[in-house]
Tab-separated table of C-alpha atoms and ligand atoms in Angstrom:
chain	number	residue	atom	x	y	z
A	1	UNK	CA	-56.895	-91.076	47.222
A	2	UNK	CA	-59.709	-88.264	47.856
A	3	UNK	CA	-59.117	-88.807	51.756
A	4	UNK	CA	-55.539	-90.277	52.163
A	5	UNK	CA	-52.589	-88.499	50.205
A	6	UNK	CA	-51.385	-90.983	47.431
A	7	UNK	CA	-53.950	-93.406	48.797
A	8	UNK	CA	-51.618	-95.392	51.218
A	9	UNK	CA	-50.408	-95.282	54.826
A	10	UNK	CA	-47.074	-95.896	54.149
A	11	UNK	CA	-44.980	-94.614	51.277
A	12	UNK	CA	-43.399	-97.819	49.772
A	13	UNK	CA	-47.020	-99.586	49.580
A	14	UNK	CA	-47.829	-97.216	46.494
A	15	UNK	CA	-46.998	-99.659	43.899
A	16	UNK	CA	-48.817	-100.954	40.824
A	17	UNK	CA	-51.187	-102.656	40.589
A	18	UNK	CA	-53.049	-100.934	43.304
A	19	UNK	CA	-54.335	-103.511	45.615
A	20	UNK	CA	-57.074	-103.524	48.313
A	21	UNK	CA	-56.186	-106.578	50.440
A	22	UNK	CA	-59.193	-107.584	52.194
A	23	UNK	CA	-58.193	-111.233	53.971
A	24	UNK	CA	-54.590	-112.759	54.533
A	25	UNK	CA	-54.452	-116.420	55.618
A	26	UNK	CA	-51.591	-118.536	55.705
A	27	UNK	CA	-49.074	-117.931	52.740
A	28	UNK	CA	-51.905	-116.195	50.894
A	29	UNK	CA	-53.956	-112.724	50.796
A	30	UNK	CA	-56.816	-111.852	48.812
A	31	UNK	CA	-57.585	-108.643	47.059
A	32	UNK	CA	-60.990	-106.765	47.112
A	33	UNK	CA	-61.646	-108.401	43.605
A	34	UNK	CA	-61.354	-111.705	44.532
A	35	UNK	CA	-57.838	-112.486	43.361
A	36	UNK	CA	-55.795	-114.814	45.494
A	37	UNK	CA	-52.016	-114.071	45.741
A	38	UNK	CA	-49.292	-116.306	46.883
A	39	UNK	CA	-47.341	-113.772	49.342
A	40	UNK	CA	-43.767	-113.404	49.352
A	41	UNK	CA	-43.877	-109.607	50.184
A	42	UNK	CA	-44.870	-110.541	53.816
A	43	UNK	CA	-45.858	-107.159	54.689
A	44	UNK	CA	-41.949	-106.353	54.859
A	45	UNK	CA	-41.230	-108.920	57.108
A	46	UNK	CA	-43.528	-109.568	59.900
A	47	UNK	CA	-45.801	-112.837	59.260
A	48	UNK	CA	-43.194	-115.445	59.589
A	49	UNK	CA	-45.634	-118.111	60.654
A	50	UNK	CA	-47.901	-117.024	57.976
A	51	UNK	CA	-50.834	-114.601	57.915
A	52	UNK	CA	-53.584	-114.941	60.884
A	53	UNK	CA	-51.733	-117.892	62.223
A	54	UNK	CA	-54.260	-119.642	64.472
A	55	UNK	CA	-51.863	-120.058	67.490
A	56	UNK	CA	-51.277	-116.224	67.629
A	57	UNK	CA	-55.023	-115.323	66.761
A	58	UNK	CA	-55.936	-117.406	69.776
A	59	UNK	CA	-53.545	-115.834	72.155
A	60	UNK	CA	-54.554	-112.291	70.839
A	61	UNK	CA	-58.293	-113.142	71.279
A	62	UNK	CA	-57.587	-114.494	74.932
A	63	UNK	CA	-55.733	-111.451	75.743
A	64	UNK	CA	-58.443	-108.838	74.530
A	65	UNK	CA	-61.141	-110.842	76.339
A	66	UNK	CA	-58.979	-110.051	79.396
A	67	UNK	CA	-58.021	-106.483	79.138
A	68	UNK	CA	-57.051	-103.461	76.690
A	69	UNK	CA	-54.287	-101.139	77.643
A	70	UNK	CA	-54.230	-99.828	81.379
A	71	UNK	CA	-51.298	-97.801	81.268
A	72	UNK	CA	-50.089	-98.244	84.977
A	73	UNK	CA	-47.545	-100.591	86.220
A	74	UNK	CA	-46.897	-103.818	84.103
A	75	UNK	CA	-49.002	-106.490	82.953
A	76	UNK	CA	-47.956	-110.242	83.017
A	77	UNK	CA	-47.666	-110.664	79.332
A	78	UNK	CA	-45.063	-107.784	79.152
A	79	UNK	CA	-42.919	-109.369	81.932
A	80	UNK	CA	-43.034	-112.626	80.223
A	81	UNK	CA	-42.035	-111.267	76.859
A	82	UNK	CA	-39.112	-109.380	78.190
A	83	UNK	CA	-38.142	-112.593	79.814
A	84	UNK	CA	-38.067	-114.245	76.536
A	85	UNK	CA	-36.280	-111.490	74.745
A	86	UNK	CA	-33.598	-111.639	77.305
A	87	UNK	CA	-33.410	-115.469	77.283
A	88	UNK	CA	-32.866	-115.466	73.445
A	89	UNK	CA	-30.830	-112.356	72.329
A	90	UNK	CA	-27.170	-112.617	73.288
A	91	UNK	CA	-26.699	-108.921	74.138
A	92	UNK	CA	-29.898	-108.393	75.882
A	93	UNK	CA	-29.547	-108.448	79.482
A	94	UNK	CA	-32.611	-106.108	79.876
A	95	UNK	CA	-35.568	-105.236	77.247
A	96	UNK	CA	-38.000	-102.472	76.999
A	97	UNK	CA	-41.104	-102.639	74.859
A	98	UNK	CA	-42.284	-99.918	72.177
A	99	UNK	CA	-44.312	-100.133	69.084
A	100	UNK	CA	-42.471	-99.872	66.074
A	101	UNK	CA	-38.736	-100.399	64.712
A	102	UNK	CA	-38.522	-96.483	64.196
A	103	UNK	CA	-38.835	-95.844	67.870
A	104	UNK	CA	-36.448	-98.602	68.868
A	105	UNK	CA	-33.565	-97.492	66.799
A	106	UNK	CA	-34.645	-93.619	67.851
A	107	UNK	CA	-34.059	-94.801	71.502
A	108	UNK	CA	-30.934	-96.524	70.794
A	109	UNK	CA	-29.425	-93.624	69.318
A	110	UNK	CA	-30.371	-91.042	72.167
A	111	UNK	CA	-29.309	-93.645	74.714
A	112	UNK	CA	-25.875	-93.818	72.961
A	113	UNK	CA	-25.339	-90.251	73.054
A	114	UNK	CA	-26.429	-90.074	76.623
A	115	UNK	CA	-24.023	-92.619	77.928
A	116	UNK	CA	-21.233	-91.488	75.715
A	117	UNK	CA	-21.807	-87.854	75.886
A	118	UNK	CA	-21.060	-87.596	71.979
A	119	UNK	CA	-23.273	-86.685	69.355
A	120	UNK	CA	-22.001	-88.330	66.042
A	121	UNK	CA	-23.282	-91.567	64.702
A	122	UNK	CA	-22.128	-93.909	61.901
A	123	UNK	CA	-24.710	-95.664	59.592
A	124	UNK	CA	-24.030	-97.681	56.322
A	125	UNK	CA	-25.400	-97.018	52.602
A	126	UNK	CA	-28.100	-99.150	52.004
A	127	UNK	CA	-29.395	-99.890	55.533
A	128	UNK	CA	-32.616	-98.640	56.684
A	129	UNK	CA	-33.482	-97.965	60.370
A	130	UNK	CA	-36.701	-95.885	60.627
A	131	UNK	CA	-38.088	-92.521	59.754
A	132	UNK	CA	-36.302	-90.189	62.027
A	133	UNK	CA	-33.768	-87.688	61.107
A	134	UNK	CA	-30.406	-89.107	62.631
A	135	UNK	CA	-30.955	-92.416	60.462
A	136	UNK	CA	-33.355	-91.842	57.349
A	137	UNK	CA	-30.715	-91.259	54.795
A	138	UNK	CA	-28.661	-93.222	52.207
A	139	UNK	CA	-30.893	-96.424	51.639
A	140	UNK	CA	-31.343	-96.689	47.868
A	141	UNK	CA	-29.386	-93.830	46.790
A	142	UNK	CA	-29.343	-92.519	43.240
A	143	UNK	CA	-25.697	-92.873	41.600
A	144	UNK	CA	-25.374	-88.861	41.532
A	145	UNK	CA	-25.938	-88.537	45.084
A	146	UNK	CA	-23.557	-91.277	46.428
A	147	UNK	CA	-20.893	-90.419	48.625
A	148	UNK	CA	-23.117	-87.481	49.942
A	149	UNK	CA	-25.677	-87.326	52.666
A	150	UNK	CA	-29.088	-88.432	51.107
A	151	UNK	CA	-31.906	-87.637	53.485
A	152	UNK	CA	-35.112	-89.649	52.815
A	153	UNK	CA	-37.183	-86.716	53.591
A	154	UNK	CA	-37.573	-83.050	53.191
A	155	UNK	CA	-37.822	-81.168	56.547
A	156	UNK	CA	-34.976	-82.952	58.174
A	157	UNK	CA	-33.009	-81.042	60.615
A	158	UNK	CA	-29.604	-80.222	58.990
A	159	UNK	CA	-27.753	-80.239	62.328
A	160	UNK	CA	-29.004	-83.826	62.868
A	161	UNK	CA	-28.205	-84.881	59.336
A	162	UNK	CA	-24.599	-83.312	59.794
A	163	UNK	CA	-24.019	-85.499	62.778
A	164	UNK	CA	-24.524	-88.869	60.891
A	165	UNK	CA	-21.696	-90.196	58.935
A	166	UNK	CA	-22.415	-92.635	55.988
A	167	UNK	CA	-19.783	-95.461	55.456
A	168	UNK	CA	-19.853	-98.340	52.826
A	169	UNK	CA	-20.913	-101.648	54.317
A	170	UNK	CA	-18.169	-104.148	54.583
A	171	UNK	CA	-15.518	-101.514	54.170
A	172	UNK	CA	-14.004	-101.505	57.575
A	173	UNK	CA	-11.027	-99.186	56.336
A	174	UNK	CA	-13.626	-96.483	55.651
A	175	UNK	CA	-15.120	-96.836	59.235
A	176	UNK	CA	-11.661	-96.604	60.727
A	177	UNK	CA	-11.005	-93.494	59.184
A	178	UNK	CA	-14.112	-91.829	60.371
A	179	UNK	CA	-13.130	-92.831	63.666
A	180	UNK	CA	-9.631	-91.281	63.604
A	181	UNK	CA	-10.826	-88.190	61.874
A	182	UNK	CA	-13.619	-87.677	64.568
A	183	UNK	CA	-11.671	-88.654	68.048
A	184	UNK	CA	-13.978	-89.439	70.801
A	185	UNK	CA	-16.935	-87.868	68.947
A	186	UNK	CA	-18.778	-91.056	67.586
A	187	UNK	CA	-21.551	-92.099	70.044
A	188	UNK	CA	-22.882	-95.247	67.966
A	189	UNK	CA	-22.313	-97.342	65.038
A	190	UNK	CA	-25.618	-98.835	63.749
A	191	UNK	CA	-26.105	-101.571	61.116
A	192	UNK	CA	-28.474	-104.098	59.994
A	193	UNK	CA	-26.170	-107.196	60.190
A	194	UNK	CA	-27.487	-108.154	56.912
A	195	UNK	CA	-28.692	-105.313	54.724
A	196	UNK	CA	-32.001	-106.699	53.682
A	197	UNK	CA	-33.352	-103.199	52.934
A	198	UNK	CA	-31.479	-103.583	49.568
A	199	UNK	CA	-32.323	-107.416	49.465
A	200	UNK	CA	-29.545	-109.379	50.862
A	201	UNK	CA	-25.922	-108.308	51.180
A	202	UNK	CA	-23.848	-110.672	53.308
A	203	UNK	CA	-21.602	-109.304	55.975
A	204	UNK	CA	-18.032	-110.272	56.011
A	205	UNK	CA	-17.516	-111.883	59.273
A	206	UNK	CA	-14.273	-109.724	59.648
A	207	UNK	CA	-16.316	-106.711	59.172
A	208	UNK	CA	-18.508	-107.383	61.944
A	209	UNK	CA	-15.639	-108.688	64.117
A	210	UNK	CA	-13.774	-105.359	63.216
A	211	UNK	CA	-16.698	-103.212	64.097
A	212	UNK	CA	-16.941	-104.972	67.358
A	213	UNK	CA	-13.049	-104.397	68.071
A	214	UNK	CA	-13.295	-100.643	66.751
A	215	UNK	CA	-16.075	-99.701	68.901
A	216	UNK	CA	-14.906	-101.410	71.756
A	217	UNK	CA	-11.518	-99.531	71.368
A	218	UNK	CA	-13.199	-96.028	70.880
A	219	UNK	CA	-15.945	-96.276	73.739
A	220	UNK	CA	-18.669	-96.123	70.885
A	221	UNK	CA	-21.858	-98.206	71.289
A	222	UNK	CA	-22.528	-100.842	68.729
A	223	UNK	CA	-26.288	-101.366	67.868
A	224	UNK	CA	-27.356	-104.373	65.828
A	225	UNK	CA	-30.733	-103.372	64.050
A	226	UNK	CA	-32.165	-106.812	64.084
A	227	UNK	CA	-35.605	-105.557	62.992
A	228	UNK	CA	-35.737	-107.929	60.180
A	229	UNK	CA	-32.979	-110.515	61.025
A	230	UNK	CA	-34.262	-111.007	64.633
A	231	UNK	CA	-36.395	-114.101	65.222
A	232	UNK	CA	-36.579	-114.611	61.418
A	233	UNK	CA	-33.015	-116.093	60.973
A	234	UNK	CA	-32.733	-117.370	64.588
A	235	UNK	CA	-34.432	-116.783	67.834
A	236	UNK	CA	-31.169	-115.034	68.889
A	237	UNK	CA	-31.073	-112.786	65.881
A	238	UNK	CA	-28.222	-112.714	63.480
A	239	UNK	CA	-25.752	-111.954	66.397
A	240	UNK	CA	-26.382	-115.384	67.476
A	241	UNK	CA	-25.410	-116.922	64.241
A	242	UNK	CA	-22.300	-114.697	63.683
A	243	UNK	CA	-21.058	-114.860	67.358
A	244	UNK	CA	-20.593	-111.090	67.362
A	245	UNK	CA	-22.454	-109.431	70.375
A	246	UNK	CA	-23.454	-105.763	70.065
A	247	UNK	CA	-24.126	-103.494	72.991
A	248	UNK	CA	-27.802	-102.765	71.935
A	249	UNK	CA	-30.287	-104.758	69.696
A	250	UNK	CA	-33.385	-103.500	68.023
A	251	UNK	CA	-36.379	-105.665	67.288
A	252	UNK	CA	-39.394	-105.755	65.781
A	253	UNK	CA	-41.501	-107.189	62.751
A	254	UNK	CA	-41.347	-110.985	62.845
A	255	UNK	CA	-41.352	-110.813	66.794
A	256	UNK	CA	-45.398	-110.787	66.632
A	257	UNK	CA	-46.002	-112.149	63.282
A	258	UNK	CA	-47.933	-109.261	62.017
A	259	UNK	CA	-49.091	-107.329	65.239
A	260	UNK	CA	-47.309	-103.717	66.188
A	261	UNK	CA	-44.840	-104.261	68.822
A	262	UNK	CA	-41.025	-103.646	68.999
A	263	UNK	CA	-38.156	-103.772	71.528
A	264	UNK	CA	-34.871	-102.531	72.532
A	265	UNK	CA	-32.536	-105.001	74.270
A	266	UNK	CA	-29.175	-104.385	75.477
A	267	UNK	CA	-26.448	-104.485	78.090
A	268	UNK	CA	-27.766	-103.901	81.887
A	269	UNK	CA	-25.588	-100.776	82.641
A	270	UNK	CA	-26.971	-99.013	79.524
A	271	UNK	CA	-30.483	-100.312	79.754
A	272	UNK	CA	-30.631	-99.011	83.465
A	273	UNK	CA	-29.948	-95.526	82.165
A	274	UNK	CA	-33.702	-95.069	81.108
A	275	UNK	CA	-36.122	-93.465	83.241
A	276	UNK	CA	-38.335	-96.046	83.713
A	277	UNK	CA	-36.126	-96.982	86.809
A	278	UNK	CA	-35.877	-94.432	89.520
A	279	UNK	CA	-32.934	-92.190	88.827
A	280	UNK	CA	-32.663	-92.922	85.087
A	281	UNK	CA	-32.123	-89.790	82.938
A	282	UNK	CA	-32.894	-91.155	79.487
A	283	UNK	CA	-36.485	-90.760	78.572
A	284	UNK	CA	-38.567	-93.831	77.795
A	285	UNK	CA	-42.497	-93.535	77.408
A	286	UNK	CA	-45.101	-94.291	75.110
A	287	UNK	CA	-49.040	-94.768	75.730
A	288	UNK	CA	-49.177	-98.155	74.040
A	289	UNK	CA	-45.878	-99.347	75.011
A	290	UNK	CA	-46.264	-103.110	75.941
A	291	UNK	CA	-49.731	-103.361	74.518
A	292	UNK	CA	-51.349	-106.815	75.520
A	293	UNK	CA	-52.278	-107.484	71.831
A	294	UNK	CA	-48.785	-107.155	70.721
A	295	UNK	CA	-47.351	-108.872	73.715
A	296	UNK	CA	-49.591	-111.871	73.339
A	297	UNK	CA	-48.980	-111.928	69.665
A	298	UNK	CA	-45.192	-112.026	70.489
A	299	UNK	CA	-45.423	-114.755	73.069
A	300	UNK	CA	-47.472	-116.917	70.738
A	301	UNK	CA	-44.964	-116.390	67.830
A	302	UNK	CA	-41.860	-117.036	69.981
A	303	UNK	CA	-43.597	-120.365	71.275
A	304	UNK	CA	-43.862	-121.538	67.596
A	305	UNK	CA	-40.357	-120.542	66.604
A	306	UNK	CA	-39.087	-122.223	69.724
A	307	UNK	CA	-39.593	-125.503	68.004
A	308	UNK	CA	-36.408	-126.544	66.631
A	309	UNK	CA	-38.172	-127.645	63.295
A	310	UNK	CA	-39.421	-124.069	62.576
A	311	UNK	CA	-36.083	-122.577	61.495
A	312	UNK	CA	-34.994	-125.732	60.113
A	313	UNK	CA	-37.941	-125.779	57.734
A	314	UNK	CA	-37.530	-122.006	56.852
A	315	UNK	CA	-33.958	-122.442	55.983
A	316	UNK	CA	-34.655	-125.803	53.927
A	317	UNK	CA	-37.399	-124.033	52.016
A	318	UNK	CA	-35.316	-120.984	51.261
A	319	UNK	CA	-32.517	-123.376	49.958
A	320	UNK	CA	-34.926	-125.229	47.706
A	321	UNK	CA	-36.101	-121.875	46.374
A	322	UNK	CA	-32.683	-120.477	45.672
A	323	UNK	CA	-31.400	-123.742	44.251
A	324	UNK	CA	-34.732	-123.753	42.134
A	325	UNK	CA	-34.048	-120.266	40.864
A	326	UNK	CA	-30.182	-120.897	40.282
A	327	UNK	CA	-31.018	-123.800	38.099
A	328	UNK	CA	-33.511	-121.766	36.069
A	329	UNK	CA	-31.365	-118.772	35.493
A	330	UNK	CA	-28.371	-120.722	34.413
A	331	UNK	CA	-30.343	-122.924	32.173
A	332	UNK	CA	-31.967	-120.022	30.525
A	333	UNK	CA	-28.457	-118.345	30.204
A	334	UNK	CA	-29.416	-115.172	32.111
A	335	UNK	CA	-26.910	-113.161	33.958
A	336	UNK	CA	-28.263	-113.244	37.672
A	337	UNK	CA	-27.386	-113.521	41.221
A	338	UNK	CA	-29.740	-115.499	43.447
A	339	UNK	CA	-29.100	-114.308	46.984
A	340	UNK	CA	-30.548	-114.658	50.310
A	341	UNK	CA	-30.259	-116.245	53.854
A	342	UNK	CA	-32.653	-118.721	55.416
A	343	UNK	CA	-36.144	-117.612	54.569
A	344	UNK	CA	-35.121	-114.345	52.748
A	345	UNK	CA	-34.452	-114.529	49.072
A	346	UNK	CA	-34.517	-112.701	45.791
A	347	UNK	CA	-32.770	-112.796	42.248
A	348	UNK	CA	-30.780	-109.697	41.284
A	349	UNK	CA	-30.412	-109.456	37.593
A	350	UNK	CA	-26.708	-108.661	37.553
A	351	UNK	CA	-22.965	-109.988	37.721
A	352	UNK	CA	-21.745	-110.700	41.181
A	353	UNK	CA	-19.928	-110.449	43.474
A	354	UNK	CA	-22.187	-108.272	45.871
A	355	UNK	CA	-20.142	-106.646	48.611
A	356	UNK	CA	-22.159	-103.483	49.284
A	357	UNK	CA	-24.732	-101.269	47.949
A	358	UNK	CA	-22.609	-99.819	45.191
A	359	UNK	CA	-22.451	-103.213	43.257
A	360	UNK	CA	-26.335	-103.228	43.083
A	361	UNK	CA	-26.204	-100.241	40.442
A	362	UNK	CA	-25.247	-103.137	37.960
A	363	UNK	CA	-28.723	-104.784	38.545
A	364	UNK	CA	-31.152	-104.315	35.954
A	365	UNK	CA	-33.863	-102.513	37.629
A	366	UNK	CA	-36.333	-102.453	34.592
A	367	UNK	CA	-35.882	-106.260	34.313
A	368	UNK	CA	-36.267	-106.870	38.098
A	369	UNK	CA	-39.485	-104.882	38.067
A	370	UNK	CA	-41.039	-106.309	34.905
A	371	UNK	CA	-40.123	-109.620	35.952
A	372	UNK	CA	-41.877	-109.293	39.420
A	373	UNK	CA	-45.007	-107.556	37.689
A	374	UNK	CA	-45.440	-110.595	35.537
A	375	UNK	CA	-45.272	-112.723	38.508
A	376	UNK	CA	-47.880	-110.602	40.329
A	377	UNK	CA	-50.211	-111.077	37.237
A	378	UNK	CA	-49.768	-114.830	37.719
A	379	UNK	CA	-50.881	-114.602	41.429
A	380	UNK	CA	-47.420	-114.658	43.020
A	381	UNK	CA	-47.022	-111.596	44.717
A	382	UNK	CA	-43.276	-110.352	44.911
A	383	UNK	CA	-43.164	-106.583	45.536
A	384	UNK	CA	-42.525	-105.160	42.056
A	385	UNK	CA	-40.063	-102.592	43.356
A	386	UNK	CA	-36.128	-102.489	42.823
A	387	UNK	CA	-33.955	-104.436	45.237
A	388	UNK	CA	-36.717	-105.493	47.720
A	389	UNK	CA	-36.416	-108.999	49.179
A	390	UNK	CA	-38.970	-111.621	49.442
A	391	UNK	CA	-40.019	-113.743	52.623
A	392	UNK	CA	-40.974	-117.285	53.032
A	393	UNK	CA	-43.130	-118.445	55.976
A	394	UNK	CA	-43.712	-121.682	57.765
A	395	UNK	CA	-47.112	-121.634	55.877
A	396	UNK	CA	-45.418	-121.750	52.587
A	397	UNK	CA	-45.382	-125.634	51.323
A	398	UNK	CA	-42.948	-127.176	49.177
A	399	UNK	CA	-45.612	-127.257	46.624
A	400	UNK	CA	-45.936	-123.487	46.781
A	401	UNK	CA	-42.135	-123.384	46.076
A	402	UNK	CA	-42.275	-125.628	43.131
A	403	UNK	CA	-45.358	-123.647	41.799
A	404	UNK	CA	-43.418	-120.494	42.207
A	405	UNK	CA	-40.298	-121.832	40.310
A	406	UNK	CA	-42.606	-122.986	37.311
A	407	UNK	CA	-43.880	-119.357	37.061
A	408	UNK	CA	-40.463	-117.913	37.408
A	409	UNK	CA	-39.205	-120.051	34.672
A	410	UNK	CA	-42.193	-119.208	32.396
A	411	UNK	CA	-42.051	-115.553	32.975
A	412	UNK	CA	-38.064	-115.584	32.297
A	413	UNK	CA	-38.744	-117.379	29.281
A	414	UNK	CA	-41.215	-114.781	28.017
A	415	UNK	CA	-38.942	-111.780	28.920
A	416	UNK	CA	-35.802	-113.727	26.876
A	417	UNK	CA	-37.970	-113.450	23.810
B	1	PLP	C1	-34.010	-102.952	59.782
B	1	PLP	C2	-34.957	-101.924	59.994
B	1	PLP	N1	-34.923	-101.298	61.087
B	1	PLP	C3	-36.156	-100.363	61.390
B	1	PLP	C4	-37.124	-100.234	60.416
B	1	PLP	C5	-38.179	-99.316	61.206
B	1	PLP	O1	-39.492	-100.250	61.574
B	1	PLP	P1	-40.921	-99.711	61.586
B	1	PLP	O2	-41.241	-99.521	60.025
B	1	PLP	O3	-41.543	-100.788	62.367
B	1	PLP	O4	-40.881	-98.114	62.210
B	1	PLP	C6	-37.207	-101.006	59.526
B	1	PLP	C7	-38.630	-101.039	58.562
B	1	PLP	O5	-38.645	-101.459	57.518
B	1	PLP	C8	-36.400	-102.035	59.010
B	1	PLP	O6	-36.288	-102.855	58.096
């Protein structure tokens, strides 16, 4: 705290108990005091194979034996990774690499503004897309601010904020109205196809299809932010599962199992506007873009995920966890909604159904946090923060799930008393 404001390097890491992780391996991480935690937080999403996965570590070591960043031309790892992204992501004719999800969504918005010649964008209440002014607003909004712009940061530029409209997720009528009131002004619609930044709110298929049709009709760019869902739910992202193909896709997190790399992929004519190509007029640059460490980690991660049994296992483990949690909450007579998709899961303490962020005001936040704090004290790490999701990895075992369910049962028993 003396040298680092608040003692953390990313704001949501400031939770009690304050931990100093010193080692992470497989499904576990270890605190400085020697405590071992079964990790369901998964660093907000990257380690889909499990921490420090041997195949990833080996590829990274091999890469750094060869080179660090040179920063001219292109390396073989970057070419191979772009080829893999384009092969797997339905909307990706071409891809460019950067370092974080925030960079990818920033570029996606600017590209959309350039190709449409318009300035306004639509995002959805409950979705998070990174730290920049155009999108850093209205994630977990307090009740009194719902329906207003709720910037995440002081110092956000008012003109930039004013150009972003915030709509309710799964509410196509509201989006249609914004289009009607702002003809030929909307450059982009951006969404997490599953809003995982508020846990797991499933999209209605008609909503996703409706957004595709509306954006096509109005000449607006549709951006799927698959920074969480990409590679985690399928190699082709959620777009492959739902069959709705956006114009641009942002990727990060699970693509490289814990190493910093991200990407923007999209339609050829759009991606060709970047000035990486002669004549391109949309700026794309970054000293560390396409760094061999991230690219090597991503290639090793994708290779493991390309085995069909990888996603089968993640989905089976997720189903087992959700079934166990449903059995516990119903046997204990607790009002709860066990939510999730594939390897993502969480228990909301509320009545369903859940269609959008607004429904989540019914979640008992105090109970949610206390339940997780007690699990943490039993060595099971689920981030003790309201609405945050849990992640399974390929390193979690059936036995880990069973042990977790036993602990959840015991904690709920304690809390019910
Ligand atoms: C859906 C989504 N998009 C973008 C981002 C921003 O990514 P980064 O933190 O790598 O900048 C996040 C981060 O949590 C995210 O969840």
